[in-house]
PDB file of C-alpha atoms in Angstrom:
ATOM      1  CA  UNK T 260     247.412  76.084 243.861  1.00  0.00           C
ATOM      2  CA  UNK T 261     244.970  76.901 246.628  1.00  0.00           C
ATOM      3  CA  UNK T 262     244.436  74.453 249.458  1.00  0.00           C
ATOM      4  CA  UNK T 263     240.770  73.765 248.107  1.00  0.00           C
ATOM      5  CA  UNK T 264     242.195  73.080 244.670  1.00  0.00           C
ATOM      6  CA  UNK T 265     244.883  70.621 246.277  1.00  0.00           C
ATOM      7  CA  UNK T 266     242.154  68.839 248.087  1.00  0.00           C
ATOM      8  CA  UNK T 267     239.898  68.514 245.084  1.00  0.00           C
ATOM      9  CA  UNK T 268     242.866  67.270 243.040  1.00  0.00           C
ATOM     10  CA  UNK T 269     243.626  64.407 245.723  1.00  0.00           C
ATOM     11  CA  UNK T 270     239.939  63.419 245.804  1.00  0.00           C
ATOM     12  CA  UNK T 271     239.857  63.176 242.020  1.00  0.00           C
ATOM     13  CA  UNK T 272     243.219  61.306 241.848  1.00  0.00           C
ATOM     14  CA  UNK T 273     242.449  58.765 244.533  1.00  0.00           C
ATOM     15  CA  UNK T 274     238.914  58.136 242.813  1.00  0.00           C
ATOM     16  CA  UNK T 275     240.569  57.267 239.599  1.00  0.00           C
ATOM     17  CA  UNK T 276     243.264  55.196 241.065  1.00  0.00           C
ATOM     18  CA  UNK T 277     240.659  53.248 243.363  1.00  0.00           C
ATOM     19  CA  UNK T 278     238.221  52.866 240.303  1.00  0.00           C
ATOM     20  CA  UNK T 279     235.518  54.929 242.311  1.00  0.00           C
ATOM     21  CA  UNK T 280     232.975  57.037 240.735  1.00  0.00           C
ATOM     22  CA  UNK T 281     233.391  60.381 242.307  1.00  0.00           C
ATOM     23  CA  UNK T 282     230.404  62.648 242.892  1.00  0.00           C
ATOM     24  CA  UNK T 283     230.650  66.342 241.852  1.00  0.00           C
ATOM     25  CA  UNK T 284     232.612  68.002 244.705  1.00  0.00           C
ATOM     26  CA  UNK T 285     230.596  70.818 246.284  1.00  0.00           C
ATOM     27  CA  UNK T 286     230.545  72.215 249.706  1.00  0.00           C
ATOM     28  CA  UNK T 287     227.148  70.568 250.594  1.00  0.00           C
ATOM     29  CA  UNK T 288     228.210  67.121 249.321  1.00  0.00           C
ATOM     30  CA  UNK T 289     228.086  64.625 252.236  1.00  0.00           C
ATOM     31  CA  UNK T 290     231.335  62.728 252.366  1.00  0.00           C
ATOM     32  CA  UNK T 291     229.504  59.379 252.820  1.00  0.00           C
ATOM     33  CA  UNK T 292     227.881  60.136 249.240  1.00  0.00           C
ATOM     34  CA  UNK T 293     231.027  61.256 247.613  1.00  0.00           C
ATOM     35  CA  UNK T 294     231.732  57.643 246.100  1.00  0.00           C
ATOM     36  CA  UNK T 295     234.924  57.292 248.213  1.00  0.00           C
ATOM     37  CA  UNK T 296     235.267  54.399 250.642  1.00  0.00           C
ATOM     38  CA  UNK T 297     237.190  54.581 253.971  1.00  0.00           C
ATOM     39  CA  UNK T 298     240.398  53.275 252.270  1.00  0.00           C
ATOM     40  CA  UNK T 299     240.136  56.070 249.720  1.00  0.00           C
ATOM     41  CA  UNK T 300     239.748  58.758 252.413  1.00  0.00           C
ATOM     42  CA  UNK T 301     242.748  57.347 254.248  1.00  0.00           C
ATOM     43  CA  UNK T 302     244.765  57.918 251.000  1.00  0.00           C
ATOM     44  CA  UNK T 303     243.446  61.286 250.565  1.00  0.00           C
ATOM     45  CA  UNK T 304     244.497  62.374 254.081  1.00  0.00           C
ATOM     46  CA  UNK T 305     247.829  60.731 253.713  1.00  0.00           C
ATOM     47  CA  UNK T 306     248.580  62.400 250.385  1.00  0.00           C
ATOM     48  CA  UNK T 307     247.366  65.760 251.750  1.00  0.00           C
ATOM     49  CA  UNK T 308     249.683  65.449 254.727  1.00  0.00           C
ATOM     50  CA  UNK T 309     252.560  64.930 252.207  1.00  0.00           C
ATOM     51  CA  UNK T 310     251.380  67.837 250.091  1.00  0.00           C
ATOM     52  CA  UNK T 311     250.547  70.431 252.758  1.00  0.00           C
ATOM     53  CA  UNK T 312     252.688  69.346 255.579  1.00  0.00           C
ATOM     54  CA  UNK T 313     250.033  68.601 258.245  1.00  0.00           C
ATOM     55  CA  UNK T 314     247.227  66.330 259.085  1.00  0.00           C
ATOM     56  CA  UNK T 315     244.374  67.811 260.986  1.00  0.00           C
ATOM     57  CA  UNK T 316     243.101  64.489 262.239  1.00  0.00           C
ATOM     58  CA  UNK T 317     246.360  63.990 264.030  1.00  0.00           C
ATOM     59  CA  UNK T 318     245.757  66.591 266.633  1.00  0.00           C
ATOM     60  CA  UNK T 319     245.199  66.688 270.305  1.00  0.00           C
ATOM     61  CA  UNK T 320     242.564  69.387 269.893  1.00  0.00           C
ATOM     62  CA  UNK T 321     238.945  68.359 269.914  1.00  0.00           C
ATOM     63  CA  UNK T 322     237.157  68.907 266.632  1.00  0.00           C
ATOM     64  CA  UNK T 323     233.944  67.733 264.872  1.00  0.00           C
ATOM     65  CA  UNK T 324     234.590  65.159 262.292  1.00  0.00           C
ATOM     66  CA  UNK T 325     233.749  66.634 258.890  1.00  0.00           C
ATOM     67  CA  UNK T 326     230.330  65.564 257.499  1.00  0.00           C
ATOM     68  CA  UNK T 327     230.433  67.465 254.050  1.00  0.00           C
ATOM     69  CA  UNK T 328     233.074  68.099 251.675  1.00  0.00           C
ATOM     70  CA  UNK T 329     232.918  71.746 252.730  1.00  0.00           C
ATOM     71  CA  UNK T 330     233.569  70.772 256.379  1.00  0.00           C
ATOM     72  CA  UNK T 331     236.466  68.768 255.197  1.00  0.00           C
ATOM     73  CA  UNK T 332     237.966  71.670 253.237  1.00  0.00           C
ATOM     74  CA  UNK T 333     237.347  74.019 256.220  1.00  0.00           C
ATOM     75  CA  UNK T 334     239.073  71.603 258.624  1.00  0.00           C
ATOM     76  CA  UNK T 335     242.254  71.931 256.506  1.00  0.00           C
ATOM     77  CA  UNK T 336     241.874  75.677 256.024  1.00  0.00           C
ATOM     78  CA  UNK T 337     241.342  76.287 259.760  1.00  0.00           C
ATOM     79  CA  UNK T 338     244.272  74.138 260.713  1.00  0.00           C
ATOM     80  CA  UNK T 339     246.636  75.949 258.156  1.00  0.00           C
ATOM     81  CA  UNK T 340     245.908  79.329 259.872  1.00  0.00           C
TER      82      UNK T 340
END
């Protein structure tokens, strides 16, 4: 499974569990308009850390917080390199 697929899967799974209506995931979807709340995002990040072995938000490097779903995926892709 690709990293992007893993991220999509976690967004979808958390939305179902938290009873949230998830917007269609696309690179230009603003995270604030995704249908997930802050608890849901925390769950996604925690599960992604378990699934992929790292948390790009737990870094000493400076980074720009992702605004769109595409930015979120890119943050993980860049960190995995």
